[in-house]
Coordinates of C-alpha atoms in Angstrom, one line a residue:
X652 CA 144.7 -61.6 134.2
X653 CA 147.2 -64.7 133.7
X654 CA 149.8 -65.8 136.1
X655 CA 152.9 -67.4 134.2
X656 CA 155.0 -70.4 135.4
X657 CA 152.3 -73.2 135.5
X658 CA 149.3 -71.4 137.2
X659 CA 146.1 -71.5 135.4
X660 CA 144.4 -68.1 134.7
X661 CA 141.2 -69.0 136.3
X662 CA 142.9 -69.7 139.5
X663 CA 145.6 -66.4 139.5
X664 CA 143.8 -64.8 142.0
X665 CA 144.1 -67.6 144.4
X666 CA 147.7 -68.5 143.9
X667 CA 148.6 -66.0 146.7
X668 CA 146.8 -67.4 149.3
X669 CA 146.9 -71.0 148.3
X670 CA 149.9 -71.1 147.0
X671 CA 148.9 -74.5 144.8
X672 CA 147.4 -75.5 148.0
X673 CA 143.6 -75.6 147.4
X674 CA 143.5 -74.8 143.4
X675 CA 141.0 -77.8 143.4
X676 CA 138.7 -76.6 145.8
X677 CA 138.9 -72.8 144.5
X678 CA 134.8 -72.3 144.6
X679 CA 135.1 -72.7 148.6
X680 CA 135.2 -69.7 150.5
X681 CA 137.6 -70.9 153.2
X682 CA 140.4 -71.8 150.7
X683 CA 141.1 -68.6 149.9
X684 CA 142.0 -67.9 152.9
X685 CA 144.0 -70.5 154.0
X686 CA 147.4 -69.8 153.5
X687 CA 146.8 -66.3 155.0
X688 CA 144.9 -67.6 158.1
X689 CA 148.0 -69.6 159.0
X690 CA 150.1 -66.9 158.8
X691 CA 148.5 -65.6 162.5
X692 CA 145.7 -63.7 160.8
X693 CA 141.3 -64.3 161.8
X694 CA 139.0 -65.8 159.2
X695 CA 137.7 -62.5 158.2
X696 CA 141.3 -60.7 157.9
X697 CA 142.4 -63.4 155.8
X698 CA 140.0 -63.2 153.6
X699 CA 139.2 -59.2 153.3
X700 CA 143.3 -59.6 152.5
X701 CA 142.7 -62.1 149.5
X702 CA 140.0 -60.0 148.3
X703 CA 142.2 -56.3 148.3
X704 CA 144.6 -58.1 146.7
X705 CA 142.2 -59.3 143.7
X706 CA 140.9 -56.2 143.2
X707 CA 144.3 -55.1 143.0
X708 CA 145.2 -56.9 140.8
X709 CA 142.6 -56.3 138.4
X710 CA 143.1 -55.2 135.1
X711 CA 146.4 -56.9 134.8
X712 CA 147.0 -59.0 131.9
X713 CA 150.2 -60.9 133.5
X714 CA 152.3 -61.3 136.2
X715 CA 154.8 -64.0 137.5
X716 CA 154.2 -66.2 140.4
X717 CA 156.9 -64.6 142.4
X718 CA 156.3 -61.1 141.9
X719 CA 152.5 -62.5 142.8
X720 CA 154.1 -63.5 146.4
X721 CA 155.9 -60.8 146.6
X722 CA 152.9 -58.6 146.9
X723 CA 151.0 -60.6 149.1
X724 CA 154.1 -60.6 151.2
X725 CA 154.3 -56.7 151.2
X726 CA 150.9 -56.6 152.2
X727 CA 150.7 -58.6 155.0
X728 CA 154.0 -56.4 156.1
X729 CA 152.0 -53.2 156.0
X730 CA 148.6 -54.4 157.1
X731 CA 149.4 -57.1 159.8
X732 CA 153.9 -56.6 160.6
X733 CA 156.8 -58.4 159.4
X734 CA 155.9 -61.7 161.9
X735 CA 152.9 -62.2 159.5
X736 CA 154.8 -61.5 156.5
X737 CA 157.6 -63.9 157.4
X738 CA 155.3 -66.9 158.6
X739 CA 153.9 -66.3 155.1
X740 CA 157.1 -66.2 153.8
X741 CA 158.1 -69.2 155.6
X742 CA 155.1 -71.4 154.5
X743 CA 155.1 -70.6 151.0
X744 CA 159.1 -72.3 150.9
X745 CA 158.1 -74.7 153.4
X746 CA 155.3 -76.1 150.5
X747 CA 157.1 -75.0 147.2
X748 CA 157.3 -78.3 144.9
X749 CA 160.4 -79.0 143.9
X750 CA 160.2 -78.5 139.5
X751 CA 161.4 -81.2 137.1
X752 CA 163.6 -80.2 134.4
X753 CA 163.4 -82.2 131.2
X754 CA 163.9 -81.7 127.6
X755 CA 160.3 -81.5 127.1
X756 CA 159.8 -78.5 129.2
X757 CA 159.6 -77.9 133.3
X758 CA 156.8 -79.8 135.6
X759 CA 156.2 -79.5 139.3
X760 CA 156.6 -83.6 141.4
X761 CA 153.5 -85.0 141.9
X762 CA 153.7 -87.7 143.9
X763 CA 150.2 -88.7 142.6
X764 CA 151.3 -88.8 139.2
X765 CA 154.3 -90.8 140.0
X766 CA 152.3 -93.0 141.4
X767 CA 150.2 -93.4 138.3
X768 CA 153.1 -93.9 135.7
X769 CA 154.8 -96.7 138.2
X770 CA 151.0 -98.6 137.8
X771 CA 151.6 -98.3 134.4
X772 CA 155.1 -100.6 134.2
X773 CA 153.0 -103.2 136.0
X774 CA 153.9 -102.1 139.6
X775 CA 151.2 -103.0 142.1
X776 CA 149.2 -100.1 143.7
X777 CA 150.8 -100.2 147.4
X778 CA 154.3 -100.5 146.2
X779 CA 154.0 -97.8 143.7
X780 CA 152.0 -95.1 146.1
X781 CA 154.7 -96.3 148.6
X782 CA 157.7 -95.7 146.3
X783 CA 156.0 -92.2 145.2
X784 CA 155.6 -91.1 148.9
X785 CA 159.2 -91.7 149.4
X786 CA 160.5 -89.8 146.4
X787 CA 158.4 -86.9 147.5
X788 CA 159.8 -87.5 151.1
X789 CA 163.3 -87.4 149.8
X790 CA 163.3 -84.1 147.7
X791 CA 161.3 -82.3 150.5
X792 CA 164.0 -82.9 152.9
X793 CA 166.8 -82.6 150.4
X794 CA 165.5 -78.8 149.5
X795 CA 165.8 -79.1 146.3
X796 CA 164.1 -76.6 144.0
X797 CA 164.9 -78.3 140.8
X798 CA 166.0 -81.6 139.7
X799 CA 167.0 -83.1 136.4
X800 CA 165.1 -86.0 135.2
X801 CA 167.9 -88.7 135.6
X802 CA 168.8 -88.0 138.6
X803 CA 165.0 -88.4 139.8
X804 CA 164.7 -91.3 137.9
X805 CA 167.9 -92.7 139.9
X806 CA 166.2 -92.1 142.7
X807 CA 163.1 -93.9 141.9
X808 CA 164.9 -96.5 140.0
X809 CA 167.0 -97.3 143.6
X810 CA 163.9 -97.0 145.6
X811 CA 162.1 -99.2 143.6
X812 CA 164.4 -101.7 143.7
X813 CA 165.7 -102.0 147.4
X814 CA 161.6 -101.5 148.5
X815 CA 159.9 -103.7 145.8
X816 CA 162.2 -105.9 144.1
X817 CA 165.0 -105.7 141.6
X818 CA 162.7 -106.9 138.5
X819 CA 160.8 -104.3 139.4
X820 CA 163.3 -101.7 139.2
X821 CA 164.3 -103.2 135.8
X822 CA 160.6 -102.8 134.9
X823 CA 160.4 -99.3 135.5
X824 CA 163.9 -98.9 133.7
X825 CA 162.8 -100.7 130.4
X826 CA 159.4 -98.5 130.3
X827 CA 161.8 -95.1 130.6
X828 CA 163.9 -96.5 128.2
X829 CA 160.9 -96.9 126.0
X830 CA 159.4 -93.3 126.8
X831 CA 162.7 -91.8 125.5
X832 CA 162.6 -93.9 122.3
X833 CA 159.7 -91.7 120.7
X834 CA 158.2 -94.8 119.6
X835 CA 154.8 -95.2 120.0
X836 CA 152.8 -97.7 122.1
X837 CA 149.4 -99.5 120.4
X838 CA 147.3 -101.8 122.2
X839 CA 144.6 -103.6 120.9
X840 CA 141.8 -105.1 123.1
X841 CA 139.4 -107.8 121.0
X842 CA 136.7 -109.7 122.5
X843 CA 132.8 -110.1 121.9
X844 CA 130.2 -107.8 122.8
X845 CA 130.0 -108.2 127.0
X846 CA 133.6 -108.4 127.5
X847 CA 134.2 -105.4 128.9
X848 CA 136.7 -104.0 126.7
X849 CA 135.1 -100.1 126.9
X850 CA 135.8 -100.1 130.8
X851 CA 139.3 -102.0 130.5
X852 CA 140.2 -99.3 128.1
X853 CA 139.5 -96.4 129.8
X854 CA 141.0 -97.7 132.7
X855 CA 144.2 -99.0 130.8
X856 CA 144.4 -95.6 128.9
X857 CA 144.5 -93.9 132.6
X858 CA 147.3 -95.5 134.0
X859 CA 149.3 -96.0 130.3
X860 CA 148.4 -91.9 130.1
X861 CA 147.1 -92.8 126.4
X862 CA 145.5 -90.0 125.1
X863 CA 144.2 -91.3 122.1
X864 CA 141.2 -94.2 122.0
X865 CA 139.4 -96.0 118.7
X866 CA 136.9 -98.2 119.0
X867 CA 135.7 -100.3 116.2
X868 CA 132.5 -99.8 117.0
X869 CA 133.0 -96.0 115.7
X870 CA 135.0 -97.3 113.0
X871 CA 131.8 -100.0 111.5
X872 CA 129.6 -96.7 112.2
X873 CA 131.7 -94.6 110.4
X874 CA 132.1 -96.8 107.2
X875 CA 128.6 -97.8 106.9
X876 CA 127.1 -94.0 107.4
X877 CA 129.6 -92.8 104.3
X878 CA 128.5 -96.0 101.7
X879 CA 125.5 -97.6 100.2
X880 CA 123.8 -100.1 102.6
X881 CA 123.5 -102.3 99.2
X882 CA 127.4 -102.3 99.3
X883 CA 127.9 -103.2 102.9
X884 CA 124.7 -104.9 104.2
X885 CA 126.6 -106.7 107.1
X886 CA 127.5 -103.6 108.6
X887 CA 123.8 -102.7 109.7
X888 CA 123.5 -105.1 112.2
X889 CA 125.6 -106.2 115.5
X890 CA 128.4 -108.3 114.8
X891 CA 126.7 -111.5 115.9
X892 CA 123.9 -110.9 113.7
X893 CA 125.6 -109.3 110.9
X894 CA 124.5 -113.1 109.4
X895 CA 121.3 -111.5 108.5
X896 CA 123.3 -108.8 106.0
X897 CA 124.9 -112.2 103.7
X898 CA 123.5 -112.9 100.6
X899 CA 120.8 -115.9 100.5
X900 CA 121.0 -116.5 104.4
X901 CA 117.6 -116.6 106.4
X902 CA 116.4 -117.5 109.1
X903 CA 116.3 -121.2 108.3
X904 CA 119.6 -121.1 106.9
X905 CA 121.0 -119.7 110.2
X906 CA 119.1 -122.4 112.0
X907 CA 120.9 -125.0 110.1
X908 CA 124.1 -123.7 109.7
X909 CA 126.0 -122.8 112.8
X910 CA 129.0 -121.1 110.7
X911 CA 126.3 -118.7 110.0
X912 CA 127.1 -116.2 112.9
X913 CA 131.3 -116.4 112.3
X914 CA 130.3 -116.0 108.4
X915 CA 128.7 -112.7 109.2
X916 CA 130.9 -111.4 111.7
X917 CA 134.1 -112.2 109.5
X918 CA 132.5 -110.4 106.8
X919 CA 131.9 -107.6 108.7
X920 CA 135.4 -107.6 109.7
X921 CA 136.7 -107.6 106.3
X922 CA 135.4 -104.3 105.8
X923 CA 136.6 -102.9 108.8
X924 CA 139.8 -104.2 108.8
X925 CA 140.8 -101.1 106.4
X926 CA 140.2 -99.0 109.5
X927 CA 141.7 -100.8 112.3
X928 CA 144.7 -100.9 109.4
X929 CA 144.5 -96.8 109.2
X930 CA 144.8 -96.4 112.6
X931 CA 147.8 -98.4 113.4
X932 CA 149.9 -96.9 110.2
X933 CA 148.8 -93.1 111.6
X934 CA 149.4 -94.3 115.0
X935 CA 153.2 -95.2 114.0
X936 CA 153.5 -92.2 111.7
X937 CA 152.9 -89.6 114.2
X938 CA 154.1 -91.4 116.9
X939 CA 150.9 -91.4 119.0
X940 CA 150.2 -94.0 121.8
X941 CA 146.8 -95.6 120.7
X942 CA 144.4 -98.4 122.4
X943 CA 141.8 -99.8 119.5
X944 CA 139.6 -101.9 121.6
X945 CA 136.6 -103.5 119.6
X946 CA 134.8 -106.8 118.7
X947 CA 136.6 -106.3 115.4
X948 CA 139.7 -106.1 116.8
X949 CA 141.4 -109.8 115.6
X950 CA 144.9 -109.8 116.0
X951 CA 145.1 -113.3 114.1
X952 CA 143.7 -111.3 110.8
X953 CA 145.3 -108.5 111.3
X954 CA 149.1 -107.7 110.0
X955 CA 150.9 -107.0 112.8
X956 CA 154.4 -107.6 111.6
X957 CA 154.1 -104.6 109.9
X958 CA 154.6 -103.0 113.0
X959 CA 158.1 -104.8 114.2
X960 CA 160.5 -102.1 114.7
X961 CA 158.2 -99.5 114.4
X962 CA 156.0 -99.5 117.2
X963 CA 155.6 -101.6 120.7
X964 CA 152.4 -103.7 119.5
X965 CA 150.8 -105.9 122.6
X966 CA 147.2 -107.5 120.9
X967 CA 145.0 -108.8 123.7
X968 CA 142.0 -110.4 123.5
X969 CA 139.1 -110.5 126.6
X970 CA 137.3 -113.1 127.5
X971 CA 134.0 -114.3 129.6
X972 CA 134.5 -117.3 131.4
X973 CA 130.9 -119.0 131.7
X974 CA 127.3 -118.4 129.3
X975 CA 125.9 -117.1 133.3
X976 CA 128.2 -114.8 133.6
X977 CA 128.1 -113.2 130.2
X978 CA 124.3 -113.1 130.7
X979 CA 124.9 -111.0 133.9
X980 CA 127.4 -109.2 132.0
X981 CA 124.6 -108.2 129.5
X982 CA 121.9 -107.9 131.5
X983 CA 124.0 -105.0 133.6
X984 CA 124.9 -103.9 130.9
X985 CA 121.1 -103.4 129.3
X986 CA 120.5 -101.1 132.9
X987 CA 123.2 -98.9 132.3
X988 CA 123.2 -98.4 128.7
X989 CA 119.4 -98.8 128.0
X990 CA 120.1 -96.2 124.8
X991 CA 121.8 -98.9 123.4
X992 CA 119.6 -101.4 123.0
X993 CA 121.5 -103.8 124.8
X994 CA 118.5 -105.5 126.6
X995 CA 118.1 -107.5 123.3
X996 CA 121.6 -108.8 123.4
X997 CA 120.3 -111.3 126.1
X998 CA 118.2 -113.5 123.5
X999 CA 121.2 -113.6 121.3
X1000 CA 123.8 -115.2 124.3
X1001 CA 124.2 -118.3 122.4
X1002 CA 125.4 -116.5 119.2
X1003 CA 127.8 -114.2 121.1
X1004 CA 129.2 -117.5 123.0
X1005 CA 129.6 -119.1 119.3
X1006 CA 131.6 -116.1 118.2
X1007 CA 133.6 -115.9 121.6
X1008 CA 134.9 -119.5 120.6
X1009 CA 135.3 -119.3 117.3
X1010 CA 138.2 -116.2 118.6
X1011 CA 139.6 -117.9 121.4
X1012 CA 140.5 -120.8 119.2
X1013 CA 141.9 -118.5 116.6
X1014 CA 144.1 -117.0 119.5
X1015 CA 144.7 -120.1 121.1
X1016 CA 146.3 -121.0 117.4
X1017 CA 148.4 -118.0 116.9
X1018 CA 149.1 -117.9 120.8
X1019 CA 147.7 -114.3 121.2
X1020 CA 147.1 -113.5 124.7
X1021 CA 143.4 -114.2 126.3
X1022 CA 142.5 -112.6 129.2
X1023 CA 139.1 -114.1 131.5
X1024 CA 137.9 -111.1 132.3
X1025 CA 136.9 -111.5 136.4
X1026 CA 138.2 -108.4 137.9
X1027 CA 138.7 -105.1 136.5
X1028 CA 141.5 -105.0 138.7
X1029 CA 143.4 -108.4 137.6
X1030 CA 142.1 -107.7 134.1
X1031 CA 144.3 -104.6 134.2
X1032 CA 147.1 -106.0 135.7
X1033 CA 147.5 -108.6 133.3
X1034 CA 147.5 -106.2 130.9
X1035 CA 149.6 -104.2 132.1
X1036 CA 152.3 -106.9 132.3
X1037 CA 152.0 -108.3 129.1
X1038 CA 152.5 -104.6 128.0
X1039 CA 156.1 -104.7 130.1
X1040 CA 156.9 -107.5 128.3
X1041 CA 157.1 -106.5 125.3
X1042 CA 158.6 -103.6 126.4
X1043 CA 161.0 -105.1 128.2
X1044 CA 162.1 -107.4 124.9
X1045 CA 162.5 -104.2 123.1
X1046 CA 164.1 -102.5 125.4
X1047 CA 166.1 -104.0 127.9
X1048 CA 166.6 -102.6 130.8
X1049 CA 170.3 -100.5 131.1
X1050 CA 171.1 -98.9 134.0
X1051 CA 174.2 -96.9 132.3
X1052 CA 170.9 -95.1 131.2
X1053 CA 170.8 -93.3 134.7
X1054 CA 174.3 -92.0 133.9

């Protein structure tokens, strides 16, 4: 049995006495109940009442929502008399979210979601939960049932900008702008191994709702699984040893030669540079928002004017600010990843800081952006508002947008 209008099957039998209320917590008893119970009724009439109306309703392949309430309404008429049925009746409008209409189909608010998207245009946490509680606010008391999405965005847009600040109202106007373009957003994260570009890109992908993540890491897998290790010997090692897959270098080589370690890993990269290329072509062809994080990931190889017109392109490179604190970084990372055989990456720190150089002054030449790493929490931030910029270059903000 299905329940149309937004409600997920596995949760039908709940929308009647929850009425969206406690779908998260649907394997506790007392949830099931709830809506009931505060309609005058005891613990165990509520939920005998939830249970008759299950059973009731099984069998049935699908019914709407509001022929759902109306016989749970009925019920508690018959059982329990109309004062039951109408403080029901009562809550169930009291809570009802107010649906957004849009071209790409209807959504109940969420203020937590709003709150979300606004953190992605570079809005700080506690002004965007506070602009998302007063947009809930508003509609609530307006009574709205439905609401078109620029005149929501009108609201937030105003909100935003009297409460925050009126570049952050442009912010958040540039970013829509951008949404509605149907071009898609790529981010690419670089940095060496240590960085912490695996947890920045979760957390960026979260807050940028990015669906779609490539790491390079797959990508060098990939590659070196479906061709002849004689044909790409650099690819069976990290990428600050890859040294060890180049033709006539040893171990005394390597000990003489610093350029040993960037020889290897710019080999390496060579090869899977075709990938990284792949993913940002299908990226733009099917208009799919992508983050490529990855060691390989080096924007100043990499042909990004290609891209101009085409996509919103923000390259970003992480960094580690001191040898200590990229041996911490390893080191806790060796606990928590032990699979990976990261505790050997500590007696190769020297390397990794050799490569971490060599791409910071590549950046520092082609004036991509480097990020020091400290905080997850700054990290992202600073993300996040290089993002807006570019955004905001493409797409300037227009408020005859909210017309």
């Amino acid at each position: 049995m299905s329940v149309r209008n937004g409600v997920s099957p596995a949760y039908a039998q709940l929308y009647c006495i929850s009425n969206f209320t406690c779908l998260r917590e649907a394997s506790r008893p007392d949830c099931r109940e709830h809506r009931v119970a505060r309609s005058g009724l005891s613990f165990k009439e509520a939920y005998d009442t939830a249970r008759e109306i299950r059973e009731s309703l099984s069998g049935t392949e699908s019914i709407s929502t509001a022929d759902l309430g109306k016989q749970v309404a009925e019920r508690l008429a018959n059982r329990y008399g109309t004062a039951s049925q109408e403080a029901y009746l009562s809550r169930t409008e009291h809570n009802a979210k107010t649906i957004v209409s849009s071209k790409r189909g209807d959504s109940p608010f969420s203020s937590g979601a709003l709150s979300r998207s606004l953190e992605g245009c570079a809005i700080e946490r506690k002004c965007a939960a506070n602009v998302a509680r007063y947009v809930q606010r508003i509609l609530k008391e307006s009574g709205q049932k439905n609401i078109g999405t620029t005149e929501l965005r009108r609201i937030i847009f105003r909100l935003l900008t009297q409460r925050c600040s009126p570049e952050t109202g442009e912010r958040y106007l540039s970013r829509r702008q951008f949404r509605d373009s149907g071009m898609p957003l790529i981010v690419l994260i670089g940095g060496t191994t240590g960085a912490g570009k695996s947890t920045v890109t979760t957390n960026l992908a979260y807050r940028l709702d990015v669906v779609q993540t490539q790491s390079t890491d797959t990508m060098r897998e990939i590659v070196r699984s479906c061709s002849a290790p004689h044909l790409v010997p650099t690819l069976g090692y990290p990428s600050f040893e890859a040294w060890r897959g180049l033709p006539n270098v040893g171990e005394d080589t390597r000990a003489c030669d610093e350029n040993a370690v960037v020889m290897g890993f710019l080999s390496q990269f060579s090869i899977v540079k075709q990938t990284i290329d792949a993913t940002i072509k299908r990226a733009i062809r099917e208009r799919r928002h992508t983050i490529v994080d990855g060691v390989h990931v080096l924007p100043t190889e990499l042909d990004l004017a290609k891209t101009t017109g085409k996509a919103i392109c923000v390259p970003v490179v992480l960094a580690v600010a001191t040898k200590s604190r990229l041996a911490d970084q390893l080191l806790g990372r060796s606990r928590e990843q032990p699979d990976r055989g990261s505790s050997g990456y500590l007696q190769h720190v020297e390397d990794i800081w050799d490569l971490q150089s060599y791409i910071l002054e590549s950046c520092d030449r082609d004036s991509i952006p480097v990020v020091v790493n400290w905080t997850l929490k700054d990290t992202i931030l600073e993300i996040l508002n290089e993002v807006s910029k570019r955004v905001r270059e493409a797409f300037p903000p227009d408020p005859d947008s909210l017309e």
